[in-house]
XYZ file of C-alpha atoms in Angstrom:
446
model
C 8.447 -6.638 -1.911
C 5.534 -9.091 -2.105
C 4.781 -10.392 -5.618
C 8.138 -9.216 -6.987
C 9.252 -12.700 -8.109
C 5.771 -13.614 -9.378
C 5.530 -10.330 -11.263
C 8.904 -10.896 -12.957
C 7.965 -14.442 -14.024
C 4.550 -13.506 -15.403
C 5.948 -10.575 -17.339
C 8.573 -12.864 -18.885
C 5.836 -15.276 -19.973
C 3.807 -12.525 -21.612
C 6.794 -10.888 -23.280
C 7.318 -14.222 -25.072
C 3.719 -14.216 -26.276
C 3.923 -10.665 -27.581
C 6.416 -11.730 -30.221
C 3.869 -14.048 -31.860
C 1.414 -12.723 -34.420
C -0.858 -15.741 -34.067
C -1.282 -17.932 -31.002
C -1.822 -21.671 -31.251
C -3.274 -23.912 -28.554
C 0.277 -25.157 -27.965
C 1.488 -21.572 -27.347
C -1.280 -20.993 -24.804
C -0.662 -24.332 -23.058
C 3.049 -23.596 -22.773
C 2.422 -20.081 -21.439
C -0.135 -21.289 -18.897
C 2.231 -24.017 -17.742
C 4.743 -21.278 -16.903
C 2.019 -19.225 -15.217
C 1.039 -22.280 -13.158
C 4.627 -22.834 -12.011
C 5.007 -19.153 -11.156
C 1.854 -19.207 -9.024
C 2.881 -22.396 -7.212
C 6.344 -20.955 -6.520
C 4.606 -17.872 -5.115
C 2.965 -20.235 -2.588
C -0.552 -19.952 -3.990
C -2.854 -22.761 -2.842
C -2.671 -25.715 -5.291
C -6.445 -26.026 -5.706
C -6.700 -22.295 -6.319
C -3.984 -22.496 -9.006
C -5.691 -25.449 -10.679
C -9.027 -23.616 -10.928
C -7.334 -20.395 -12.029
C -5.461 -22.053 -14.914
C -8.599 -23.925 -15.976
C -10.666 -20.732 -16.104
C -7.962 -18.769 -17.933
C -7.458 -21.494 -20.556
C -11.184 -21.788 -21.170
C -11.395 -18.068 -21.941
C -8.110 -17.976 -23.902
C -9.273 -20.712 -26.266
C -12.276 -18.636 -27.287
C -12.601 -17.306 -30.810
C -12.157 -13.710 -29.594
C -8.554 -14.458 -28.608
C -7.522 -16.894 -31.309
C -8.628 -14.577 -34.106
C -7.636 -11.308 -32.447
C -5.169 -8.954 -34.120
C -3.388 -8.709 -30.739
C -3.838 -12.180 -29.184
C -1.103 -11.698 -26.572
C -2.821 -8.557 -25.274
C -6.108 -10.445 -25.078
C -4.462 -13.198 -23.021
C -2.962 -10.614 -20.636
C -6.377 -8.963 -20.344
C -7.953 -12.313 -19.408
C -5.241 -13.144 -16.860
C -5.630 -9.672 -15.349
C -9.414 -10.109 -15.044
C -9.016 -13.551 -13.457
C -6.410 -12.240 -10.986
C -8.789 -9.449 -9.972
C -11.597 -11.976 -9.481
C -9.290 -14.311 -7.542
C -8.361 -11.572 -5.066
C -11.918 -10.407 -4.472
C -13.320 -8.720 -7.562
C -13.982 -5.015 -7.247
C -12.816 -5.030 -3.632
C -14.666 -4.677 -0.349
C -14.560 -1.672 1.941
C -14.694 -1.576 5.714
C -18.323 -1.064 6.721
C -19.782 0.700 9.742
C -22.799 0.035 11.913
C -25.935 1.943 10.850
C -26.551 2.626 14.552
C -23.720 5.167 14.499
C -21.435 3.225 16.854
C -19.194 0.513 15.377
C -17.315 -2.179 17.270
C -14.372 -3.810 15.467
C -12.916 -6.996 16.926
C -9.291 -7.750 15.977
C -8.363 -11.458 16.140
C -5.532 -13.699 14.968
C -2.561 -15.851 15.845
C 0.181 -14.697 18.190
C 2.889 -12.585 16.558
C 0.915 -11.412 13.527
C 1.053 -7.761 14.609
C -2.518 -7.308 15.912
C -1.646 -4.593 18.414
C 0.383 -2.503 15.968
C -2.256 -3.060 13.277
C -4.982 -1.939 15.692
C -3.067 1.330 16.047
C -2.629 1.641 12.279
C -6.346 1.052 11.793
C -7.147 3.729 14.391
C -4.867 6.170 12.530
C -6.551 5.311 9.211
C -10.013 5.751 10.709
C -9.060 9.169 12.100
C -7.841 10.228 8.656
C -11.275 9.248 7.358
C -13.219 11.355 9.829
C -13.910 8.762 12.539
C -13.335 9.013 16.277
C -11.922 5.657 17.481
C -11.020 4.304 20.893
C -8.723 1.309 21.462
C -9.422 -1.380 24.063
C -6.820 -3.723 25.588
C -8.443 -7.167 25.762
C -5.235 -9.222 25.979
C -4.975 -10.238 29.646
C -2.499 -13.055 29.029
C 0.600 -11.630 27.353
C 2.960 -9.739 29.667
C 3.077 -6.008 28.913
C 0.321 -6.340 26.269
C -1.588 -3.437 27.838
C 1.584 -1.334 28.016
C 2.266 -2.000 24.346
C -1.226 -0.910 23.277
C -0.929 2.242 25.384
C 2.354 3.093 23.625
C 0.683 2.473 20.269
C -2.344 4.558 21.274
C -0.122 7.467 22.277
C 1.752 7.238 18.954
C -1.475 7.535 16.956
C -3.068 9.995 19.410
C -5.941 7.615 20.236
C -7.206 6.901 23.774
C -6.888 3.363 25.150
C -9.333 1.731 27.553
C -7.519 -0.663 29.893
C -8.420 -2.393 33.156
C -5.441 -4.032 34.824
C -7.568 -5.570 37.609
C -10.249 -7.266 35.512
C -9.228 -10.696 34.135
C -12.259 -11.405 31.938
C -11.685 -9.936 28.450
C -15.441 -9.993 27.745
C -16.209 -7.756 30.738
C -13.340 -5.447 29.766
C -14.786 -5.136 26.265
C -18.312 -4.472 27.580
C -17.068 -1.777 29.953
C -14.970 -0.232 27.165
C -17.982 -0.045 24.883
C -20.038 1.729 27.553
C -17.165 4.137 28.211
C -16.613 4.854 24.494
C -20.294 5.577 23.871
C -20.494 7.779 26.962
C -17.491 9.849 25.822
C -18.739 10.331 22.280
C -16.433 7.973 20.360
C -18.019 6.274 17.357
C -15.661 3.304 16.882
C -14.252 0.836 19.421
C -11.327 -1.374 18.351
C -10.913 -4.492 20.510
C -7.309 -5.738 20.560
C -7.739 -9.382 21.604
C -5.070 -11.875 22.650
C -3.353 -14.002 20.008
C -4.438 -17.621 19.910
C -4.404 -20.761 17.783
C -7.625 -21.598 15.966
C -7.435 -25.106 17.525
C -7.321 -23.757 21.099
C -10.900 -24.518 22.176
C -10.859 -22.522 25.424
C -9.519 -19.336 23.836
C -11.714 -19.660 20.750
C -14.740 -20.068 23.043
C -13.665 -16.837 24.749
C -13.784 -15.029 21.384
C -17.205 -16.537 20.709
C -18.451 -15.216 24.073
C -17.042 -11.778 23.251
C -18.667 -11.782 19.830
C -22.023 -12.821 21.314
C -21.857 -10.179 24.067
C -20.490 -7.242 22.013
C -22.080 -8.073 18.658
C -19.187 -6.428 16.741
C -20.068 -5.021 13.353
C -16.730 -6.274 11.968
C -14.520 -9.178 13.040
C -11.159 -8.638 11.339
C -8.498 -11.337 11.193
C -4.877 -10.135 11.172
C -2.553 -12.523 9.319
C 1.151 -12.396 8.492
C 1.842 -12.525 4.740
C 5.324 -13.940 5.418
C 3.799 -17.206 6.680
C 2.347 -18.015 3.243
C -0.209 -20.830 3.215
C -0.131 -21.011 7.022
C -1.806 -17.601 6.942
C -4.527 -18.965 4.658
C -5.005 -22.015 6.884
C -5.316 -19.761 9.939
C -7.876 -17.607 8.100
C -9.888 -20.679 7.169
C -9.742 -22.020 10.744
C -10.801 -18.730 12.355
C -13.607 -18.313 9.861
C -14.926 -21.821 10.539
C -14.751 -21.464 14.322
C -15.673 -17.812 14.789
C -16.888 -16.292 11.543
C -14.824 -13.357 10.285
C -15.823 -10.423 8.103
C -12.487 -9.519 6.582
C -8.723 -9.949 6.605
C -5.869 -7.548 7.249
C -2.635 -8.896 5.774
C 0.503 -7.543 7.440
C 4.131 -7.413 6.233
C 3.258 -7.116 2.552
C 6.368 -4.962 2.201
C 8.571 -7.921 3.159
C 9.940 -10.772 1.089
C 6.662 -12.687 1.038
C 5.893 -14.481 -2.200
C 2.342 -13.168 -2.213
C 0.559 -16.526 -2.282
C -1.447 -15.815 0.854
C -2.972 -12.676 -0.660
C -3.854 -14.548 -3.851
C -5.376 -17.513 -1.995
C -7.140 -16.001 1.019
C -10.377 -14.816 -0.625
C -10.854 -17.998 -2.641
C -10.209 -20.325 0.312
C -12.122 -18.436 3.010
C -14.711 -16.511 1.035
C -13.725 -13.454 3.078
C -12.101 -10.393 1.491
C -8.760 -8.778 2.268
C -9.693 -5.285 3.466
C -6.268 -3.833 4.268
C -2.591 -4.592 3.766
C 0.289 -3.489 5.964
C 3.069 -1.987 3.870
C 5.624 -0.867 6.457
C 6.406 -0.280 10.105
C 5.115 3.289 10.365
C 1.606 3.878 11.658
C 0.441 5.327 8.334
C 1.566 2.195 6.466
C -1.890 0.605 6.221
C -3.606 0.688 2.843
C -7.049 -0.431 1.667
C -6.669 -3.493 -0.555
C -7.807 -3.066 -4.150
C -7.657 -6.339 -6.159
C -7.738 -4.541 -9.514
C -4.808 -2.297 -8.603
C -2.789 -5.178 -7.197
C -3.383 -7.289 -10.309
C -2.270 -4.374 -12.462
C 0.961 -4.033 -10.477
C 1.646 -7.783 -10.610
C 1.383 -7.682 -14.403
C 3.645 -4.628 -14.626
C 0.921 -2.220 -15.692
C 1.445 0.211 -12.834
C -1.090 1.674 -10.429
C -1.771 5.324 -11.162
C -4.779 5.576 -8.841
C -2.700 4.559 -5.833
C 0.072 6.905 -6.945
C -2.368 9.829 -7.098
C -3.874 8.957 -3.712
C -0.429 8.633 -2.146
C 0.550 11.997 -3.608
C -2.610 13.634 -2.287
C -2.078 12.187 1.196
C 1.493 13.456 1.396
C 0.848 16.838 -0.201
C -0.285 19.678 2.033
C -3.288 21.657 0.730
C -1.748 25.046 1.550
C 1.524 23.942 -0.005
C -0.339 22.954 -3.182
C -2.104 26.339 -3.388
C 1.167 28.164 -2.838
C 2.886 26.112 -5.544
C 0.074 26.755 -8.019
C 0.225 30.492 -7.327
C 3.998 30.572 -7.834
C 3.692 28.646 -11.094
C 1.138 31.131 -12.403
C 3.561 33.968 -11.629
C 6.464 32.024 -13.149
C 8.231 32.011 -9.765
C 9.226 28.330 -9.569
C 12.644 28.376 -7.873
C 15.252 25.779 -7.000
C 13.860 25.787 -3.451
C 10.478 24.798 -4.913
C 12.249 22.103 -6.924
C 13.823 20.813 -3.710
C 10.369 20.787 -2.127
C 9.137 18.559 -4.956
C 11.974 16.118 -4.281
C 10.864 16.040 -0.650
C 7.360 15.037 -1.756
C 8.691 11.880 -3.390
C 10.406 10.951 -0.143
C 7.219 11.579 1.838
C 5.380 9.251 -0.544
C 7.578 6.355 0.543
C 10.698 6.837 -1.522
C 11.656 6.323 -5.116
C 11.077 2.553 -5.184
C 7.434 2.787 -4.082
C 6.687 5.603 -6.524
C 8.330 3.851 -9.485
C 6.423 0.610 -8.809
C 3.150 2.472 -9.397
C 4.046 4.108 -12.709
C 2.819 2.270 -15.825
C 5.718 1.172 -18.003
C 8.244 1.749 -15.232
C 6.486 -0.431 -12.671
C 7.056 -3.520 -14.780
C 10.645 -2.723 -15.689
C 13.616 -4.373 -14.052
C 14.488 -1.939 -11.281
C 17.181 -3.338 -9.033
C 18.407 -2.174 -5.657
C 21.387 -0.540 -7.372
C 19.055 1.542 -9.562
C 17.056 2.650 -6.528
C 20.210 3.516 -4.600
C 21.504 5.531 -7.553
C 18.211 7.442 -7.605
C 18.347 8.145 -3.876
C 22.005 9.178 -4.223
C 21.006 11.573 -6.993
C 18.373 13.088 -4.710
C 20.955 13.614 -1.964
C 23.395 15.167 -4.443
C 20.774 17.624 -5.696
C 20.001 18.639 -2.122
C 23.703 19.231 -1.406
C 24.069 21.392 -4.503
C 21.008 23.531 -3.769
C 21.956 23.963 -0.089
C 25.373 25.230 -1.245
C 23.788 28.091 -3.184
C 22.973 31.557 -1.907
C 19.317 32.574 -1.553
C 19.690 34.773 -4.638
C 21.023 31.856 -6.706
C 18.223 29.526 -5.610
C 15.607 32.097 -6.594
C 17.200 32.954 -9.944
C 19.437 30.163 -11.333
C 20.002 32.196 -14.501
C 22.718 34.142 -12.629
C 24.804 30.973 -12.180
C 27.886 31.840 -14.246
C 31.028 29.686 -14.473
C 32.685 31.060 -11.328
C 29.539 30.620 -9.230
C 29.152 27.032 -10.427
C 32.771 26.267 -9.494
C 32.199 27.674 -6.011
C 29.009 25.634 -5.536
C 30.746 22.469 -6.784
C 33.527 22.944 -4.247
C 31.026 23.600 -1.448
C 28.806 20.589 -2.219
C 31.509 18.071 -3.084
C 30.215 17.710 -6.639
C 31.352 18.632 -10.142
C 30.329 21.468 -12.434
C 28.837 18.941 -14.864
C 26.602 17.594 -12.070
C 25.459 21.136 -11.334
C 24.729 21.606 -15.034
C 22.694 18.378 -14.941
C 20.670 19.627 -11.971
C 19.894 22.931 -13.695
C 18.762 21.003 -16.776
C 16.401 18.852 -14.658
C 15.114 21.962 -12.913
C 14.350 23.675 -16.231
C 12.573 20.541 -17.528
C 10.510 20.291 -14.338
C 9.667 23.989 -14.484
C 8.490 23.658 -18.073
C 6.359 20.612 -17.307
C 4.893 22.079 -14.128
C 3.974 25.225 -16.027
C 1.857 23.062 -18.329
C 0.023 21.704 -15.281
C -0.443 25.211 -13.970
C -2.387 26.284 -17.054
C -6.132 25.895 -17.217
C -6.880 26.681 -13.561
C -8.419 24.361 -11.015
C -6.920 22.956 -7.855
C -4.504 20.222 -8.763
C -3.544 18.871 -5.426
C -0.199 17.136 -5.628
C 0.085 17.624 -9.407
C 3.515 19.165 -9.026
C 4.991 15.720 -8.460
C 4.555 15.012 -12.147
C 7.507 17.247 -12.863
C 9.864 14.711 -11.359
C 9.020 11.890 -13.752
């Protein structure tokens, strides 16, 4: 995952500071030297790192820190604030045209994932009450139109394409007229990939921008390319003028430097990040939440939003009703396990939980957790309907039968029943006090 190495290094630096009751200038210099190295290794732009360290040191040397009862916490607070500022402050949202019809122009280098990202953006817009149409403006790459049509079908969004017209500007103009006529309120233009130094193709984008007057020009960049992504963003902004950045492949092994440098170098905010291959794996970028995760402080807001997205409203009402009647069964428990999987798996959920997010969680730990999930499913599926609804009837002979049927041991069945009882108790607490707590049942798993 992006930032994993940087996060580990920064947390090691701050754990060393926490052991000191009083911080000297030497302590701060040594810590910031480690922070500087960590940022450079994460492929953050050198000038950006230099300014960042200067600003952090200036604030850390203030009287408020040096005489604080918890100086290490004050330093972490300053670094967190500076990271948030570095990545764009409070964050910037995608904006829409006040006219009621918004044109979004997607641009970028070849191979950054513009077409797939256009589909992801369409899916996100639909989730947020918009009615988008996609337009195939890449007339150069073989099968580019076919690819966008496949993407459009996958996200249930219509695609405007003209296989006879060779001028992308005319295609875009015709698409806009068609979209407005049919009642769509957003048009996403999927343009051809190009280098920012290709004068002819950049002029083509300029013509399209002048003719269509898009409300948003979004640059799609690949986080895996590091500073090349930042250079591309700077070049496109200088030549064309962009409004925001979508950074793809943030779920890969990127060091994160591009995300930390882009806003500072270009002056343009990161609006979205791609976090997977599925069409729902596009998330708004929140600098404050990302900074919190980098420093191991978790991200509860994102966790709650992810839970709400994956949790069905009717399912939530049904669960609340069952909890009130004390009818939480092992089948309900299994349903809760399924919610964690729908949220992106154990690793994604754990990374958002304060205290756990900053802990050393290796692949082996994640695999053990997933294996435990699979084992619990096998045990519950080996029970009769009566046993799932009332686990209190599980005597010794029943447990032996279930163990044989699920390929587990009696002690593992005992462990499952213990977890179920703990979850039931915790969920009952959430069920008290009324109100619709959409997705709150997930808390019982942690």
